[in-house]
Amino acid sequence: MLPPAIAFSAALSRGLQATLVISCSPRMGVEVASISSLRRRAALHALLSTAVAHYATTAHAQGPPIYPILAAQSATSWIGQRDDEETFRTMVLIGLPDTGRLQMPPSIQFNLFKAIEPTLIEDRQGPFMDAAIEYLEYTRDANDLVELAKGSRRQGAPQAVTLDYLSRAIEAAKGSTAALNRMVPLLDK
């Protein structure tokens, strides 16, 4: 049984402190209630690592931690919303170093998916791993394309090139989100 809310803190560089509050529902839905930091991406990675380490070493852990998957689903909830997609494109085009809550899907280690697979009911294992592999591939593509878009912008490439990379990145992120949406219900026991 998971506690209703969990708070994790992590120290970041330059004395910054970040706090992540995760609320858990009985159907394993997770909502990231707040992340307070000047560097959201670094904070999220540090906090998720802290959360995973916490659950890997406590008696509360029943099998492998699923928080990285649930946090990824929460973090990518903006994908597919036209206004947010346009805002993301604009933020990258003007060269903002941080896109705030509008992030591409986070990378999750394949080993985590492999550790979760045997804990699932047998008829869910195949579809879960199919969705996990799709997630990994789409996530890699989305993040690589965003980096290419940022690089093309810095190098003065025509705006059409940067926009093409961004459009392809958002399409790949939609694939990641679809894979997560297929995967998460399979985690419910």
CSV table of N, CA and C in Angstrom, one decimal, residues 24-175:
chain,number,residue,atom,x,y,z
A,24,CYS,N,-0.4,9.9,-4.6
A,24,CYS,CA,-0.7,8.6,-5.1
A,24,CYS,C,-2.2,8.4,-5.0
A,25,SER,N,-2.8,7.8,-6.0
A,25,SER,CA,-4.2,7.4,-5.9
A,25,SER,C,-4.3,5.9,-5.8
A,26,PRO,N,-5.4,5.4,-5.4
A,26,PRO,CA,-5.5,3.9,-5.3
A,26,PRO,C,-5.3,3.2,-6.7
A,27,ARG,N,-5.6,3.9,-7.8
A,27,ARG,CA,-5.4,3.3,-9.1
A,27,ARG,C,-4.0,3.6,-9.7
A,28,MET,N,-3.1,3.9,-8.8
A,28,MET,CA,-1.7,4.2,-9.1
A,28,MET,C,-1.5,5.4,-10.0
A,29,GLY,N,-2.4,6.3,-9.9
A,29,GLY,CA,-2.2,7.6,-10.6
A,29,GLY,C,-1.3,8.4,-9.8
A,30,VAL,N,-0.4,9.1,-10.4
A,30,VAL,CA,0.5,10.0,-9.7
A,30,VAL,C,0.4,11.4,-10.2
A,31,GLU,N,0.4,12.3,-9.3
A,31,GLU,CA,0.3,13.7,-9.7
A,31,GLU,C,1.5,14.4,-9.1
A,32,VAL,N,2.3,15.1,-9.8
A,32,VAL,CA,3.4,15.8,-9.3
A,32,VAL,C,2.8,17.2,-8.8
A,33,ALA,N,2.6,17.3,-7.5
A,33,ALA,CA,2.0,18.5,-7.0
A,33,ALA,C,2.8,19.7,-7.1
A,34,SER,N,4.1,19.6,-6.8
A,34,SER,CA,4.9,20.8,-7.0
A,34,SER,C,6.4,20.4,-7.1
A,35,ILE,N,7.0,21.2,-7.9
A,35,ILE,CA,8.5,21.1,-8.0
A,35,ILE,C,8.9,22.6,-7.9
A,36,SER,N,9.7,22.9,-6.9
A,36,SER,CA,10.2,24.2,-6.7
A,36,SER,C,11.7,24.3,-6.9
A,37,SER,N,12.1,24.9,-8.0
A,37,SER,CA,13.5,25.0,-8.3
A,37,SER,C,13.7,26.0,-9.4
A,38,LEU,N,14.9,26.5,-9.5
A,38,LEU,CA,15.2,27.3,-10.7
A,38,LEU,C,15.6,26.5,-11.9
A,39,ARG,N,16.0,25.3,-11.6
A,39,ARG,CA,16.4,24.4,-12.7
A,39,ARG,C,15.5,23.1,-12.6
A,40,ARG,N,14.3,23.2,-13.3
A,40,ARG,CA,13.3,22.2,-13.2
A,40,ARG,C,13.8,20.8,-13.7
A,41,ARG,N,14.5,20.8,-14.8
A,41,ARG,CA,14.9,19.5,-15.4
A,41,ARG,C,15.9,18.8,-14.4
A,42,ALA,N,16.9,19.6,-14.0
A,42,ALA,CA,17.9,19.0,-13.0
A,42,ALA,C,17.2,18.6,-11.7
A,43,ALA,N,16.2,19.4,-11.3
A,43,ALA,CA,15.5,19.1,-10.1
A,43,ALA,C,14.7,17.8,-10.2
A,44,LEU,N,14.0,17.6,-11.3
A,44,LEU,CA,13.2,16.5,-11.5
A,44,LEU,C,14.0,15.2,-11.6
A,45,HIS,N,15.2,15.3,-12.3
A,45,HIS,CA,16.0,14.1,-12.4
A,45,HIS,C,16.6,13.7,-11.0
A,46,ALA,N,17.0,14.7,-10.2
A,46,ALA,CA,17.6,14.5,-8.9
A,46,ALA,C,16.5,13.9,-8.0
A,47,LEU,N,15.3,14.5,-8.1
A,47,LEU,CA,14.3,14.1,-7.2
A,47,LEU,C,13.7,12.7,-7.5
A,48,LEU,N,13.6,12.4,-8.8
A,48,LEU,CA,13.2,11.0,-9.2
A,48,LEU,C,14.2,10.0,-8.8
A,49,SER,N,15.5,10.3,-8.9
A,49,SER,CA,16.5,9.4,-8.4
A,49,SER,C,16.4,9.2,-6.9
A,50,THR,N,16.2,10.3,-6.2
A,50,THR,CA,16.0,10.1,-4.7
A,50,THR,C,14.8,9.3,-4.4
A,51,ALA,N,13.7,9.5,-5.1
A,51,ALA,CA,12.5,8.7,-4.9
A,51,ALA,C,12.7,7.2,-5.2
A,52,VAL,N,13.4,6.9,-6.3
A,52,VAL,CA,13.6,5.6,-6.7
A,52,VAL,C,14.5,4.9,-5.7
A,53,ALA,N,15.6,5.6,-5.3
A,53,ALA,CA,16.5,5.1,-4.2
A,53,ALA,C,15.7,4.8,-2.9
A,54,HIS,N,14.8,5.7,-2.6
A,54,HIS,CA,14.1,5.6,-1.3
A,54,HIS,C,13.2,4.3,-1.4
A,55,TYR,N,12.5,4.1,-2.4
A,55,TYR,CA,11.6,2.9,-2.5
A,55,TYR,C,12.4,1.6,-2.8
A,56,ALA,N,13.6,1.7,-3.3
A,56,ALA,CA,14.4,0.5,-3.6
A,56,ALA,C,14.9,0.0,-2.3
A,57,THR,N,15.1,0.9,-1.3
A,57,THR,CA,15.7,0.5,0.0
A,57,THR,C,14.8,0.4,1.2
A,58,THR,N,13.5,0.6,1.0
A,58,THR,CA,12.6,0.6,2.2
A,58,THR,C,11.7,-0.7,2.1
A,59,ALA,N,11.1,-1.0,3.2
A,59,ALA,CA,10.2,-2.1,3.3
A,59,ALA,C,8.9,-1.8,2.5
A,60,HIS,N,8.6,-0.6,2.2
A,60,HIS,CA,7.4,-0.2,1.5
A,60,HIS,C,7.4,-0.7,0.1
A,61,ALA,N,8.6,-0.9,-0.4
A,61,ALA,CA,8.7,-1.3,-1.9
A,61,ALA,C,8.2,-2.7,-2.1
A,62,GLN,N,7.2,-2.8,-2.9
A,62,GLN,CA,6.7,-4.2,-3.3
A,62,GLN,C,7.0,-4.3,-4.8
A,63,GLY,N,8.1,-4.8,-5.1
A,63,GLY,CA,8.6,-4.9,-6.5
A,63,GLY,C,9.3,-3.7,-6.9
A,64,PRO,N,9.6,-3.6,-8.2
A,64,PRO,CA,10.3,-2.5,-8.7
A,64,PRO,C,9.5,-1.2,-8.6
A,65,PRO,N,10.2,0.0,-8.5
A,65,PRO,CA,9.5,1.2,-8.4
A,65,PRO,C,8.9,1.6,-9.7
A,66,ILE,N,7.7,2.1,-9.7
A,66,ILE,CA,7.0,2.5,-10.9
A,66,ILE,C,6.9,4.0,-11.0
A,67,TYR,N,7.4,4.8,-10.0
A,67,TYR,CA,7.3,6.2,-10.1
A,67,TYR,C,7.9,6.9,-11.3
A,68,PRO,N,9.0,6.4,-11.8
A,68,PRO,CA,9.5,7.0,-13.0
A,68,PRO,C,8.6,7.0,-14.2
A,69,ILE,N,7.8,5.9,-14.3
A,69,ILE,CA,6.8,5.7,-15.4
A,69,ILE,C,5.7,6.7,-15.2
A,70,LEU,N,5.2,6.7,-13.9
A,70,LEU,CA,4.1,7.6,-13.6
A,70,LEU,C,4.4,9.1,-13.7
A,71,ALA,N,5.6,9.4,-13.3
A,71,ALA,CA,6.1,10.8,-13.4
A,71,ALA,C,6.3,11.2,-14.8
A,72,ALA,N,6.7,10.3,-15.7
A,72,ALA,CA,6.9,10.6,-17.1
A,72,ALA,C,5.5,10.9,-17.7
A,73,GLN,N,4.5,10.1,-17.3
A,73,GLN,CA,3.1,10.3,-17.8
A,73,GLN,C,2.6,11.7,-17.4
A,74,SER,N,2.9,12.0,-16.1
A,74,SER,CA,2.5,13.4,-15.6
A,74,SER,C,3.2,14.5,-16.4
A,75,ALA,N,4.5,14.3,-16.6
A,75,ALA,CA,5.4,15.3,-17.2
A,75,ALA,C,5.0,15.6,-18.6
A,76,THR,N,4.5,14.6,-19.3
A,76,THR,CA,4.2,14.7,-20.7
A,76,THR,C,2.7,15.0,-21.0
A,77,SER,N,2.0,15.3,-20.0
A,77,SER,CA,0.5,15.6,-20.1
A,77,SER,C,0.2,16.7,-21.1
A,78,TRP,N,1.2,17.6,-21.3
A,78,TRP,CA,0.9,18.8,-22.2
A,78,TRP,C,1.0,18.4,-23.7
A,79,ILE,N,1.6,17.3,-24.0
A,79,ILE,CA,1.8,16.9,-25.4
A,79,ILE,C,0.4,16.5,-25.9
A,80,GLY,N,0.1,17.1,-27.1
A,80,GLY,CA,-1.2,16.9,-27.7
A,80,GLY,C,-2.1,18.0,-27.5
A,81,GLN,N,-1.7,19.0,-26.7
A,81,GLN,CA,-2.5,20.2,-26.5
A,81,GLN,C,-1.9,21.3,-27.4
A,82,ARG,N,-2.6,21.7,-28.4
A,82,ARG,CA,-2.1,22.5,-29.5
A,82,ARG,C,-1.4,23.8,-29.0
A,83,ASP,N,-2.1,24.5,-28.0
A,83,ASP,CA,-1.5,25.7,-27.5
A,83,ASP,C,-0.2,25.5,-26.8
A,84,ASP,N,-0.1,24.4,-26.0
A,84,ASP,CA,1.2,24.1,-25.4
A,84,ASP,C,2.3,23.7,-26.4
A,85,GLU,N,1.9,23.0,-27.4
A,85,GLU,CA,2.9,22.7,-28.5
A,85,GLU,C,3.4,23.9,-29.1
A,86,GLU,N,2.5,24.9,-29.5
A,86,GLU,CA,3.0,26.1,-30.1
A,86,GLU,C,3.9,26.9,-29.1
A,87,THR,N,3.5,26.9,-27.8
A,87,THR,CA,4.4,27.6,-26.9
A,87,THR,C,5.7,27.0,-26.8
A,88,PHE,N,5.8,25.6,-26.8
A,88,PHE,CA,7.1,24.9,-26.8
A,88,PHE,C,7.9,25.3,-28.0
A,89,ARG,N,7.3,25.3,-29.2
A,89,ARG,CA,8.0,25.6,-30.4
A,89,ARG,C,8.6,27.1,-30.3
A,90,THR,N,7.8,28.0,-29.8
A,90,THR,CA,8.2,29.4,-29.7
A,90,THR,C,9.4,29.5,-28.7
A,91,MET,N,9.3,28.8,-27.6
A,91,MET,CA,10.3,28.9,-26.5
A,91,MET,C,11.7,28.4,-27.1
A,92,VAL,N,11.6,27.3,-27.9
A,92,VAL,CA,12.9,26.8,-28.4
A,92,VAL,C,13.4,27.8,-29.5
A,93,LEU,N,12.4,28.3,-30.3
A,93,LEU,CA,12.8,29.2,-31.5
A,93,LEU,C,13.5,30.4,-31.0
A,94,ILE,N,13.0,31.0,-29.8
A,94,ILE,CA,13.6,32.2,-29.4
A,94,ILE,C,14.8,32.0,-28.5
A,95,GLY,N,15.1,30.7,-28.2
A,95,GLY,CA,16.4,30.3,-27.6
A,95,GLY,C,16.3,30.3,-26.1
A,96,LEU,N,15.1,30.1,-25.5
A,96,LEU,CA,15.1,30.0,-24.0
A,96,LEU,C,15.8,28.7,-23.6
A,97,PRO,N,16.6,28.8,-22.6
A,97,PRO,CA,17.4,27.6,-22.2
A,97,PRO,C,16.5,26.6,-21.4
A,98,ASP,N,15.4,27.0,-20.9
A,98,ASP,CA,14.5,26.1,-20.1
A,98,ASP,C,13.1,26.3,-20.6
A,99,THR,N,12.4,25.2,-20.9
A,99,THR,CA,11.1,25.3,-21.4
A,99,THR,C,10.1,25.1,-20.3
A,100,GLY,N,10.5,25.2,-19.0
A,100,GLY,CA,9.6,25.1,-17.9
A,100,GLY,C,8.9,23.7,-17.8
A,101,ARG,N,7.6,23.7,-17.7
A,101,ARG,CA,6.9,22.4,-17.5
A,101,ARG,C,6.7,21.7,-18.8
A,102,LEU,N,7.0,22.4,-19.9
A,102,LEU,CA,6.9,21.8,-21.3
A,102,LEU,C,8.2,21.0,-21.6
A,103,GLN,N,8.3,19.8,-21.2
A,103,GLN,CA,9.5,19.0,-21.4
A,103,GLN,C,9.2,17.8,-22.3
A,104,MET,N,10.2,17.4,-23.0
A,104,MET,CA,10.1,16.1,-23.8
A,104,MET,C,10.0,15.0,-22.8
A,105,PRO,N,9.6,13.8,-23.2
A,105,PRO,CA,9.5,12.7,-22.3
A,105,PRO,C,10.9,12.3,-21.7
A,106,PRO,N,10.9,12.0,-20.4
A,106,PRO,CA,12.2,11.7,-19.8
A,106,PRO,C,12.7,10.3,-20.1
A,107,SER,N,14.0,10.1,-20.1
A,107,SER,CA,14.6,8.8,-20.4
A,107,SER,C,14.4,7.9,-19.2
A,108,ILE,N,14.0,6.7,-19.4
A,108,ILE,CA,13.8,5.7,-18.4
A,108,ILE,C,14.6,4.5,-18.8
A,109,GLN,N,15.4,4.0,-17.8
A,109,GLN,CA,16.3,2.9,-18.1
A,109,GLN,C,15.5,1.6,-18.5
A,110,PHE,N,15.9,0.9,-19.5
A,110,PHE,CA,15.3,-0.3,-20.0
A,110,PHE,C,15.2,-1.4,-18.9
A,111,ASN,N,16.2,-1.4,-18.0
A,111,ASN,CA,16.3,-2.3,-16.9
A,111,ASN,C,15.1,-2.2,-16.0
A,112,LEU,N,14.6,-1.0,-15.8
A,112,LEU,CA,13.4,-0.8,-15.0
A,112,LEU,C,12.2,-1.5,-15.6
A,113,PHE,N,12.0,-1.4,-16.9
A,113,PHE,CA,10.9,-2.1,-17.5
A,113,PHE,C,11.1,-3.6,-17.4
A,114,LYS,N,12.3,-4.1,-17.6
A,114,LYS,CA,12.6,-5.5,-17.4
A,114,LYS,C,12.3,-6.0,-16.0
A,115,ALA,N,12.6,-5.2,-15.0
A,115,ALA,CA,12.3,-5.5,-13.6
A,115,ALA,C,10.8,-5.5,-13.3
A,116,ILE,N,10.1,-4.7,-14.0
A,116,ILE,CA,8.6,-4.6,-13.7
A,116,ILE,C,7.9,-5.8,-14.4
A,117,GLU,N,8.4,-6.2,-15.6
A,117,GLU,CA,7.8,-7.2,-16.4
A,117,GLU,C,7.3,-8.5,-15.6
A,118,PRO,N,8.2,-9.1,-14.9
A,118,PRO,CA,7.8,-10.4,-14.2
A,118,PRO,C,6.8,-10.1,-13.1
A,119,THR,N,6.6,-8.9,-12.6
A,119,THR,CA,5.6,-8.7,-11.5
A,119,THR,C,4.2,-8.5,-12.1
A,120,LEU,N,4.1,-8.5,-13.4
A,120,LEU,CA,2.8,-8.3,-14.0
A,120,LEU,C,2.1,-9.7,-14.3
A,121,ILE,N,0.8,-9.6,-14.4
A,121,ILE,CA,0.1,-10.8,-14.8
A,121,ILE,C,0.6,-11.2,-16.2
A,122,GLU,N,0.7,-12.5,-16.4
A,122,GLU,CA,1.3,-13.0,-17.6
A,122,GLU,C,0.8,-12.4,-18.9
A,123,ASP,N,-0.6,-12.3,-19.0
A,123,ASP,CA,-1.1,-11.8,-20.3
A,123,ASP,C,-0.9,-10.3,-20.5
A,124,ARG,N,-0.3,-9.6,-19.5
A,124,ARG,CA,0.0,-8.2,-19.6
A,124,ARG,C,1.5,-7.9,-19.9
A,125,GLN,N,2.3,-9.0,-19.7
A,125,GLN,CA,3.7,-8.8,-19.9
A,125,GLN,C,4.1,-8.4,-21.3
A,126,GLY,N,3.6,-9.1,-22.3
A,126,GLY,CA,3.9,-8.8,-23.7
A,126,GLY,C,3.5,-7.4,-24.1
A,127,PRO,N,2.2,-7.0,-23.9
A,127,PRO,CA,1.8,-5.7,-24.2
A,127,PRO,C,2.6,-4.6,-23.5
A,128,PHE,N,3.0,-4.9,-22.2
A,128,PHE,CA,3.7,-3.9,-21.4
A,128,PHE,C,5.1,-3.7,-22.0
A,129,MET,N,5.8,-4.8,-22.4
A,129,MET,CA,7.1,-4.7,-23.0
A,129,MET,C,7.1,-4.0,-24.3
A,130,ASP,N,6.0,-4.3,-25.1
A,130,ASP,CA,5.9,-3.7,-26.4
A,130,ASP,C,5.8,-2.2,-26.3
A,131,ALA,N,4.9,-1.8,-25.3
A,131,ALA,CA,4.8,-0.3,-25.0
A,131,ALA,C,6.0,0.3,-24.5
A,132,ALA,N,6.8,-0.5,-23.7
A,132,ALA,CA,8.0,0.0,-23.1
A,132,ALA,C,9.1,0.3,-24.2
A,133,ILE,N,9.2,-0.7,-25.1
A,133,ILE,CA,10.2,-0.5,-26.2
A,133,ILE,C,9.8,0.7,-27.1
A,134,GLU,N,8.5,0.8,-27.4
A,134,GLU,CA,8.0,1.9,-28.2
A,134,GLU,C,8.3,3.2,-27.4
A,135,TYR,N,8.1,3.3,-26.1
A,135,TYR,CA,8.4,4.5,-25.3
A,135,TYR,C,9.8,4.9,-25.5
A,136,LEU,N,10.7,3.9,-25.3
A,136,LEU,CA,12.1,4.2,-25.3
A,136,LEU,C,12.5,4.7,-26.7
A,137,GLU,N,12.0,4.1,-27.8
A,137,GLU,CA,12.4,4.5,-29.1
A,137,GLU,C,11.9,5.9,-29.4
A,138,TYR,N,10.6,6.2,-29.1
A,138,TYR,CA,10.0,7.5,-29.4
A,138,TYR,C,10.7,8.6,-28.5
A,139,THR,N,11.0,8.2,-27.2
A,139,THR,CA,11.6,9.2,-26.3
A,139,THR,C,13.0,9.6,-26.8
A,140,ARG,N,13.8,8.6,-27.2
A,140,ARG,CA,15.1,8.9,-27.8
A,140,ARG,C,15.0,9.8,-29.0
A,141,ASP,N,14.1,9.5,-29.9
A,141,ASP,CA,13.9,10.3,-31.1
A,141,ASP,C,13.5,11.7,-30.7
A,142,ALA,N,12.5,11.9,-29.8
A,142,ALA,CA,12.0,13.2,-29.4
A,142,ALA,C,13.1,14.0,-28.8
A,143,ASN,N,13.9,13.5,-27.9
A,143,ASN,CA,15.0,14.2,-27.3
A,143,ASN,C,16.1,14.6,-28.2
A,144,ASP,N,16.4,13.6,-29.1
A,144,ASP,CA,17.5,13.9,-30.1
A,144,ASP,C,17.0,15.0,-31.1
A,145,LEU,N,15.8,15.0,-31.5
A,145,LEU,CA,15.3,16.0,-32.4
A,145,LEU,C,15.2,17.4,-31.8
A,146,VAL,N,14.9,17.4,-30.5
A,146,VAL,CA,14.9,18.8,-29.8
A,146,VAL,C,16.3,19.3,-29.7
A,147,GLU,N,17.3,18.4,-29.5
A,147,GLU,CA,18.7,18.8,-29.4
A,147,GLU,C,19.1,19.3,-30.8
A,148,LEU,N,18.7,18.6,-31.9
A,148,LEU,CA,19.0,19.1,-33.2
A,148,LEU,C,18.4,20.4,-33.5
A,149,ALA,N,17.2,20.6,-33.1
A,149,ALA,CA,16.5,21.9,-33.3
A,149,ALA,C,17.3,23.0,-32.6
A,150,LYS,N,17.7,22.8,-31.3
A,150,LYS,CA,18.4,23.8,-30.6
A,150,LYS,C,19.8,24.1,-31.2
A,151,GLY,N,20.4,23.0,-31.7
A,151,GLY,CA,21.7,23.2,-32.4
A,151,GLY,C,21.6,23.9,-33.7
A,152,SER,N,20.5,23.6,-34.5
A,152,SER,CA,20.3,24.3,-35.7
A,152,SER,C,20.0,25.8,-35.5
A,153,ARG,N,19.3,26.1,-34.4
A,153,ARG,CA,19.0,27.5,-34.1
A,153,ARG,C,20.3,28.2,-33.7
A,154,ARG,N,21.1,27.6,-32.9
A,154,ARG,CA,22.4,28.2,-32.5
A,154,ARG,C,23.3,28.4,-33.7
A,155,GLN,N,23.3,27.6,-34.6
A,155,GLN,CA,24.2,27.7,-35.8
A,155,GLN,C,23.6,28.5,-36.9
A,156,GLY,N,22.5,29.1,-36.7
A,156,GLY,CA,21.9,30.1,-37.6
A,156,GLY,C,21.2,29.4,-38.8
A,157,ALA,N,20.8,28.2,-38.7
A,157,ALA,CA,20.1,27.5,-39.8
A,157,ALA,C,18.8,28.3,-40.0
A,158,PRO,N,18.2,28.1,-41.2
A,158,PRO,CA,16.9,28.7,-41.5
A,158,PRO,C,15.9,28.3,-40.5
A,159,GLN,N,14.9,29.1,-40.2
A,159,GLN,CA,13.9,28.8,-39.2
A,159,GLN,C,13.1,27.6,-39.6
A,160,ALA,N,12.9,27.4,-40.9
A,160,ALA,CA,12.1,26.2,-41.4
A,160,ALA,C,12.8,24.9,-41.0
A,161,VAL,N,14.1,24.9,-40.9
A,161,VAL,CA,14.8,23.7,-40.5
A,161,VAL,C,14.5,23.4,-39.0
A,162,THR,N,14.7,24.4,-38.2
A,162,THR,CA,14.4,24.3,-36.8
A,162,THR,C,13.0,23.9,-36.5
A,163,LEU,N,12.0,24.5,-37.2
A,163,LEU,CA,10.6,24.1,-37.1
A,163,LEU,C,10.4,22.7,-37.5
A,164,ASP,N,11.0,22.2,-38.5
A,164,ASP,CA,10.9,20.8,-39.0
A,164,ASP,C,11.3,19.9,-37.9
A,165,TYR,N,12.5,20.1,-37.3
A,165,TYR,CA,13.0,19.3,-36.2
A,165,TYR,C,12.0,19.3,-35.0
A,166,LEU,N,11.5,20.5,-34.7
A,166,LEU,CA,10.5,20.6,-33.6
A,166,LEU,C,9.2,19.9,-33.9
A,167,SER,N,8.7,20.0,-35.1
A,167,SER,CA,7.5,19.3,-35.4
A,167,SER,C,7.7,17.7,-35.3
A,168,ARG,N,8.8,17.3,-35.8
A,168,ARG,CA,9.1,15.8,-35.7
A,168,ARG,C,9.3,15.4,-34.3
A,169,ALA,N,9.9,16.3,-33.5
A,169,ALA,CA,10.1,16.0,-32.0
A,169,ALA,C,8.8,15.8,-31.3
A,170,ILE,N,7.9,16.7,-31.6
A,170,ILE,CA,6.5,16.7,-31.0
A,170,ILE,C,5.8,15.4,-31.4
A,171,GLU,N,5.9,15.1,-32.7
A,171,GLU,CA,5.3,13.8,-33.2
A,171,GLU,C,5.8,12.6,-32.5
A,172,ALA,N,7.1,12.6,-32.3
A,172,ALA,CA,7.8,11.5,-31.5
A,172,ALA,C,7.3,11.5,-30.1
A,173,ALA,N,7.2,12.7,-29.5
A,173,ALA,CA,6.7,12.8,-28.1
A,173,ALA,C,5.3,12.3,-28.0
A,174,LYS,N,4.5,12.5,-29.0
A,174,LYS,CA,3.1,12.0,-29.0
A,174,LYS,C,3.1,10.4,-29.0
A,175,GLY,N,4.1,9.9,-29.7
A,175,GLY,CA,4.2,8.4,-29.7
A,175,GLY,C,4.6,7.9,-28.3
